[in-house]
Amino acid sequence: MSEAVEKYAKEYALKQHVKIVKNLMETTGFTQEKALDALGIQGKERELIIEQLLQ
């Protein structure tokens, strides 16, 4: 896979994960941390999602 396609795929996946976390927070009243825990999101991906949620 070309670098450009791989980069786009990673960015798209991150955006989708951010949407999922936001939706879970809105529908359940979970905190950001609880939503991330419930989805099993850890490590670098978790850091990137938190960064996106703060924007």
PDB file of C-alpha atoms in Angstrom:
ATOM      1  CA  MET A   1       0.000   0.000   0.000  1.00  0.00           C
ATOM      2  CA  SER A   2       1.344   3.413  -0.837  1.00  0.00           C
ATOM      3  CA  GLU A   3       2.264   5.781   1.972  1.00  0.00           C
ATOM      4  CA  ALA A   4      -0.440   8.269   0.969  1.00  0.00           C
ATOM      5  CA  VAL A   5      -3.158   5.616   1.045  1.00  0.00           C
ATOM      6  CA  GLU A   6      -1.897   4.247   4.354  1.00  0.00           C
ATOM      7  CA  LYS A   7      -1.831   7.760   5.877  1.00  0.00           C
ATOM      8  CA  TYR A   8      -5.370   8.448   4.657  1.00  0.00           C
ATOM      9  CA  ALA A   9      -6.603   5.134   6.081  1.00  0.00           C
ATOM     10  CA  LYS A  10      -5.097   5.898   9.495  1.00  0.00           C
ATOM     11  CA  GLU A  11      -6.572   9.411   9.532  1.00  0.00           C
ATOM     12  CA  TYR A  12      -9.985   8.083   8.505  1.00  0.00           C
ATOM     13  CA  ALA A  13      -9.892   5.385  11.187  1.00  0.00           C
ATOM     14  CA  LEU A  14      -8.963   7.968  13.823  1.00  0.00           C
ATOM     15  CA  LYS A  15     -11.849  10.224  12.787  1.00  0.00           C
ATOM     16  CA  GLN A  16     -14.255   7.297  12.998  1.00  0.00           C
ATOM     17  CA  HIS A  17     -12.998   6.344  16.453  1.00  0.00           C
ATOM     18  CA  VAL A  18     -13.442   9.944  17.625  1.00  0.00           C
ATOM     19  CA  LYS A  19     -17.040   9.879  16.360  1.00  0.00           C
ATOM     20  CA  ILE A  20     -17.696   6.578  18.128  1.00  0.00           C
ATOM     21  CA  VAL A  21     -16.281   7.869  21.422  1.00  0.00           C
ATOM     22  CA  LYS A  22     -18.332  11.097  21.170  1.00  0.00           C
ATOM     23  CA  ASN A  23     -21.479   9.119  20.393  1.00  0.00           C
ATOM     24  CA  LEU A  24     -20.922   6.770  23.329  1.00  0.00           C
ATOM     25  CA  MET A  25     -20.378   9.735  25.645  1.00  0.00           C
ATOM     26  CA  GLU A  26     -23.564  11.436  24.443  1.00  0.00           C
ATOM     27  CA  THR A  27     -25.817   8.393  24.531  1.00  0.00           C
ATOM     28  CA  THR A  28     -24.619   6.934  27.836  1.00  0.00           C
ATOM     29  CA  GLY A  29     -23.391   9.964  29.744  1.00  0.00           C
ATOM     30  CA  PHE A  30     -19.974   8.322  30.089  1.00  0.00           C
ATOM     31  CA  THR A  31     -16.960  10.482  30.750  1.00  0.00           C
ATOM     32  CA  GLN A  32     -14.276  10.553  28.098  1.00  0.00           C
ATOM     33  CA  GLU A  33     -12.129   8.149  30.121  1.00  0.00           C
ATOM     34  CA  LYS A  34     -14.987   5.712  30.735  1.00  0.00           C
ATOM     35  CA  ALA A  35     -15.960   5.725  27.054  1.00  0.00           C
ATOM     36  CA  LEU A  36     -12.369   5.000  26.001  1.00  0.00           C
ATOM     37  CA  ASP A  37     -12.121   2.227  28.602  1.00  0.00           C
ATOM     38  CA  ALA A  38     -15.434   0.704  27.484  1.00  0.00           C
ATOM     39  CA  LEU A  39     -14.162   0.592  23.910  1.00  0.00           C
ATOM     40  CA  GLY A  40     -10.805  -0.858  24.967  1.00  0.00           C
ATOM     41  CA  ILE A  41      -8.850   1.991  23.432  1.00  0.00           C
ATOM     42  CA  GLN A  42      -5.345   2.234  24.881  1.00  0.00           C
ATOM     43  CA  GLY A  43      -1.881   3.544  24.120  1.00  0.00           C
ATOM     44  CA  LYS A  44      -1.054   5.901  21.278  1.00  0.00           C
ATOM     45  CA  GLU A  45      -4.513   5.602  19.737  1.00  0.00           C
ATOM     46  CA  ARG A  46      -6.062   6.749  23.028  1.00  0.00           C
ATOM     47  CA  GLU A  47      -3.721   9.748  23.164  1.00  0.00           C
ATOM     48  CA  LEU A  48      -4.600  10.724  19.586  1.00  0.00           C
ATOM     49  CA  ILE A  49      -8.336  10.446  20.247  1.00  0.00           C
ATOM     50  CA  ILE A  50      -8.094  12.539  23.431  1.00  0.00           C
ATOM     51  CA  GLU A  51      -6.151  15.149  21.476  1.00  0.00           C
ATOM     52  CA  GLN A  52      -8.889  15.256  18.822  1.00  0.00           C
ATOM     53  CA  LEU A  53     -11.642  15.483  21.424  1.00  0.00           C
ATOM     54  CA  LEU A  54      -9.986  18.516  22.999  1.00  0.00           C
ATOM     55  CA  GLN A  55     -10.093  20.481  19.737  1.00  0.00           C
TER      56      GLN A  55
END
